[in-house]
Coordinates of C-alpha atoms in Angstrom, one line a residue:
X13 CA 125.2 121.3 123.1
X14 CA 128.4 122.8 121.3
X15 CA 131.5 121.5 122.5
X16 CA 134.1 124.0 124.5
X17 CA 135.7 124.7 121.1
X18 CA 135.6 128.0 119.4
X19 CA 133.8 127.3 116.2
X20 CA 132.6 129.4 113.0
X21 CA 129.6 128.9 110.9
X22 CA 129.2 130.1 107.6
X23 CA 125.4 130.3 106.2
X24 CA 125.8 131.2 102.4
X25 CA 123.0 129.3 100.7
X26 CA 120.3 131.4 100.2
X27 CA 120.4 135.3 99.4
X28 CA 121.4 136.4 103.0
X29 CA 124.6 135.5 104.4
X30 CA 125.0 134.5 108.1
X31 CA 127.4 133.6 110.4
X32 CA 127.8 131.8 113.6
X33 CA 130.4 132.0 116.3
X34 CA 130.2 129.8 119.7
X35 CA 133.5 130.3 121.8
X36 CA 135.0 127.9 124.4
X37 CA 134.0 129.5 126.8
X38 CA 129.9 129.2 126.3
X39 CA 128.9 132.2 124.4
X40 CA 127.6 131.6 121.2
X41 CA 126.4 134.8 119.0
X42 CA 124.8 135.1 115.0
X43 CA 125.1 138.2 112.4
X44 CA 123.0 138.5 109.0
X45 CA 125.8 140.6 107.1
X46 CA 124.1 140.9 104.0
X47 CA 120.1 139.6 102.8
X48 CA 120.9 140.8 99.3
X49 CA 123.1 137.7 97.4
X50 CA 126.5 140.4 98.3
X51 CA 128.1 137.4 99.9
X52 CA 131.8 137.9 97.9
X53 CA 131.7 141.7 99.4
X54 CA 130.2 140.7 102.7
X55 CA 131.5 137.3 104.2
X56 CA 134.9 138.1 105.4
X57 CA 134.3 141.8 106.8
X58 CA 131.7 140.4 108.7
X59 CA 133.6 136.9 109.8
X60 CA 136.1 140.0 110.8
X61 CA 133.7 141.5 112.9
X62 CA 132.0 138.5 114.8
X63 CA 134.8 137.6 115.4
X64 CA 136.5 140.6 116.8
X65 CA 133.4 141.3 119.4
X66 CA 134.2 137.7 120.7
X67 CA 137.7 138.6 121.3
X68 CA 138.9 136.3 118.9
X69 CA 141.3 135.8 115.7
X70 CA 141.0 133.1 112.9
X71 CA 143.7 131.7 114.5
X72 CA 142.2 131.0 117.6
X73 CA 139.4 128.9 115.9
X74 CA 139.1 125.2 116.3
X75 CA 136.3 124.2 113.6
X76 CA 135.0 126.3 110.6
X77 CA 131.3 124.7 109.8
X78 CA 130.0 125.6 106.1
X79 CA 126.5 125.2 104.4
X80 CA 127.4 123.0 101.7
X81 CA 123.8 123.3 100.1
X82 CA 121.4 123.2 98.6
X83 CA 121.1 126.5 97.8
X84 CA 121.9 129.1 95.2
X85 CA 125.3 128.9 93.2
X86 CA 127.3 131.6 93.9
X87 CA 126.7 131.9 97.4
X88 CA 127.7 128.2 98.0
X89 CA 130.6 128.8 96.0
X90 CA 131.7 131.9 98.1
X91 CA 131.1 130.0 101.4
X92 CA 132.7 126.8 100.6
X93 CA 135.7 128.4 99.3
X94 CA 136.1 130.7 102.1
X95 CA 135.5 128.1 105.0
X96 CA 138.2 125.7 103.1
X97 CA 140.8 128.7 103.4
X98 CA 140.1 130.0 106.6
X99 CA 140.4 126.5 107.3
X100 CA 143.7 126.1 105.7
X101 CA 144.8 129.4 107.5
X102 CA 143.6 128.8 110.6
X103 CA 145.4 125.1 110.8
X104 CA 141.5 124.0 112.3
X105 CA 138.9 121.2 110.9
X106 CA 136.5 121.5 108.4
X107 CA 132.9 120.3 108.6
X108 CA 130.0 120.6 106.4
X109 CA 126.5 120.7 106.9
X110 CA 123.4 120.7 104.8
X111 CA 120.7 123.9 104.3
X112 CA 117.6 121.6 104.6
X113 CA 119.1 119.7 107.6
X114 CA 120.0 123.2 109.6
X115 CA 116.1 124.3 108.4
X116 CA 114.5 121.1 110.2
X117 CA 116.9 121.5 112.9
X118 CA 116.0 125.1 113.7
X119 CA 112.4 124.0 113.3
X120 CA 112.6 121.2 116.1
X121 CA 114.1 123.2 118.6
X122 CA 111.2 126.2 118.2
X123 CA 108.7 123.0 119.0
X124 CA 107.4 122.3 115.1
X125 CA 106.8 118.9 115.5
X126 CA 105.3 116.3 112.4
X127 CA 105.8 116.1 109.4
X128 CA 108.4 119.0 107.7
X129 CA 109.1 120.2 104.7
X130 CA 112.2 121.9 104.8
X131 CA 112.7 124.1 101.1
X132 CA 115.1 126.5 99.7
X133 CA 114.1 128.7 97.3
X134 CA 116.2 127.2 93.9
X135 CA 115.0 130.6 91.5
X136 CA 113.5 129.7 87.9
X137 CA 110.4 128.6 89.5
X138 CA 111.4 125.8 91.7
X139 CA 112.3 124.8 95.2
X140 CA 115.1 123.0 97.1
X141 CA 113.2 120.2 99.5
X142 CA 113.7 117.5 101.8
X143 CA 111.3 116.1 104.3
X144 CA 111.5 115.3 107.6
X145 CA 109.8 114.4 110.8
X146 CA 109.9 115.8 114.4
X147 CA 109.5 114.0 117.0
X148 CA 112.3 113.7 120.0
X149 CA 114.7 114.1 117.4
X150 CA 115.1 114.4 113.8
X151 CA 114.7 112.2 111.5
X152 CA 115.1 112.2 107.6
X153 CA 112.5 110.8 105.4
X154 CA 113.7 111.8 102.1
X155 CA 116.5 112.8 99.7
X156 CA 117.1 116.5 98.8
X157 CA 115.3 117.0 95.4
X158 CA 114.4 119.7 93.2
X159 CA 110.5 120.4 93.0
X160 CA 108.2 122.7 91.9
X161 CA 105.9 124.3 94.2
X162 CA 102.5 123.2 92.4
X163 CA 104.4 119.6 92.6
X164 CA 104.8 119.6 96.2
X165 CA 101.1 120.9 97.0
X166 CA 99.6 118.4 94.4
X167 CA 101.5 115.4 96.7
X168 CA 101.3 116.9 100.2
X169 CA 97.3 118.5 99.7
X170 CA 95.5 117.0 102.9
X171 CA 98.2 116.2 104.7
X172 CA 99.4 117.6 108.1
X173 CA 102.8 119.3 107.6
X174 CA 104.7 122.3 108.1
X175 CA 106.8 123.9 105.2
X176 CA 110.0 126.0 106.6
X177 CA 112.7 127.6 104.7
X178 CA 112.8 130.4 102.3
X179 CA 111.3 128.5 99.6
X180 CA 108.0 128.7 101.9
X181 CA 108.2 132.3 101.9
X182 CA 108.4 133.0 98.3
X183 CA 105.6 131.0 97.7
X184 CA 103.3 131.7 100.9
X185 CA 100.4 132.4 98.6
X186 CA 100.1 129.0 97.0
X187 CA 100.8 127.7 100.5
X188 CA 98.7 129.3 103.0
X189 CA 95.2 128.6 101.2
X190 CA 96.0 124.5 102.0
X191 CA 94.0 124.3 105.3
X192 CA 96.7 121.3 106.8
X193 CA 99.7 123.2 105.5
X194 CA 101.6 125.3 108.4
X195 CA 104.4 128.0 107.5
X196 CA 107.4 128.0 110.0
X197 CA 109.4 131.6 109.3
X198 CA 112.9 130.6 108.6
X199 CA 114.0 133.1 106.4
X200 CA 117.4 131.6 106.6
X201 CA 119.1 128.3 107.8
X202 CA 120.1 129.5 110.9
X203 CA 123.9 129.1 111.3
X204 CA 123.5 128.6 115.2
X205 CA 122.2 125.5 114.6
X206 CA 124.7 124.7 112.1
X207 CA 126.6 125.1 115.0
X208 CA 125.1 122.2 117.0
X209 CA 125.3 119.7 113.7
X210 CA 128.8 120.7 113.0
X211 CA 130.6 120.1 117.1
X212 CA 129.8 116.5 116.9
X213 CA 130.2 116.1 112.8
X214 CA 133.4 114.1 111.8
X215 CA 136.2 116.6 110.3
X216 CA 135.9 116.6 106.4
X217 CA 139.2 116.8 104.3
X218 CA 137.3 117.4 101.2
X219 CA 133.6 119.1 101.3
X220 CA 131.5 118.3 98.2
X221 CA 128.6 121.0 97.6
X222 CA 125.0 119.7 97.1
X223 CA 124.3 121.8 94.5
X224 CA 121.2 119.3 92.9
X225 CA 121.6 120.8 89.6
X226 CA 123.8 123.0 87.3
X227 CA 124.2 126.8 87.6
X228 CA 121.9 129.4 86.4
X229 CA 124.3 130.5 84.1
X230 CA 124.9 127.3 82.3
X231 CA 121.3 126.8 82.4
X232 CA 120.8 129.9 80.4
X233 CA 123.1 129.0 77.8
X234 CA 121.9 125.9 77.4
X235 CA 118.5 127.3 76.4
X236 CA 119.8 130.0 74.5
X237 CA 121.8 127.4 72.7
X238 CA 118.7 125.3 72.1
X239 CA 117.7 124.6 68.6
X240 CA 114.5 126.2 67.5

């Protein structure tokens, strides 16, 4: 369970952006702002407004927890770089959290149990993943890597596991025909679980993103660049 410490969680790496808010005093609430990548236009109005309905200031927080990835550029960059001044502003500790570790997270506590696939959809035809398995707890079975969808069905077909995360969505339809191959909905890492990673997390002083490879944008160059 959270600790009685008011504590924010930021949720920035996929196209939505969430936040989480669990007070002192036991309530804990969530807010999708945006689900269209609007992250640098949405995140502080709406940390502004969760945290208003709780009665609370930035000031009166006592951990900010961010999504330090993997997940798409620019939102990472929006949420690390807000958490780290809110941080700053609010005088409070700094923790950071993984997207594929909140994914298994929220799976285990809905029941998924077995093997999981936890995946964030990475664009250009790829997928953020990391495996897991559910039991009592949680337990990590893998590094975060960047895969390919056909990849991941050519070394999981005819095995029992569940794929979660947006990266499941996207690709539902190479997916769902597998017959051992479950779909958890998560559109989203959801930040109340970040929540529950980030109250017993040591305090950070410098929070390194996961982003697995480079930008899109350097990517692009790169093979415009490219000699023919």
């Amino acid at each position: 369970m959270v600790q009685a410490m008011n504590i924010l969680a930021i949720e920035t790496a996929t196209t939505a952006c969430a936040i989480g808010l669990a007070t002192s005093d036991g309530e804990r609430l969530s807010l999708v702002v945006d689900d269209d990548r609007h992250h640098t236009e949405s995140l502080v109005p709406g940390i502004r407004e969760l945290l208003s309905s709780a009665g609370l200031s930035a000031k009166s927080l006592d951990r900010v927890v961010v999504d330090r990835g993997p997940g798409l550029y620019t939102g990472l960059r929006v949420g690390l770089a807000t958490a780290v001044g809110l941080a700053l502003a609010a005088n409070c500790e700094l923790v950071g959290v993984t997207s594929l570790e909140v994914l298994a997270a929220g799976a285990h506590r809905a029941g998924v149990r077995g093997t999981l696939l936890a995946t964030v959809d990475g664009r250009r035809g790829e997928v953020f993943v990391q495996t897991f398995q559910l039991n009592d707890a949680v337990t990590v079975t893998s590094e975060p890597s960047v895969d390919r969808p056909d990849e991941l069905i050519s070394r999981w077909a005819g095995a029992d596991v569940t794929v979660t995360g947006d990266g499941a969505t996207r690709y539902r339809a190479l997916f769902e025909p597998l017959a051992l191959m479950t779909i958890f909905e998560q559109p989203i890492p959801p930040p109340l679980e970040a929540l529950e990673i980030g109250a017993t997390r040591e305090p950070e002083s410098d929070i390194v993103p996961l982003y697995l490879r480079e930008p899109d944008a350097v990517a692009n160059f790169s093979t415009r660049e490219r000699p023919t």
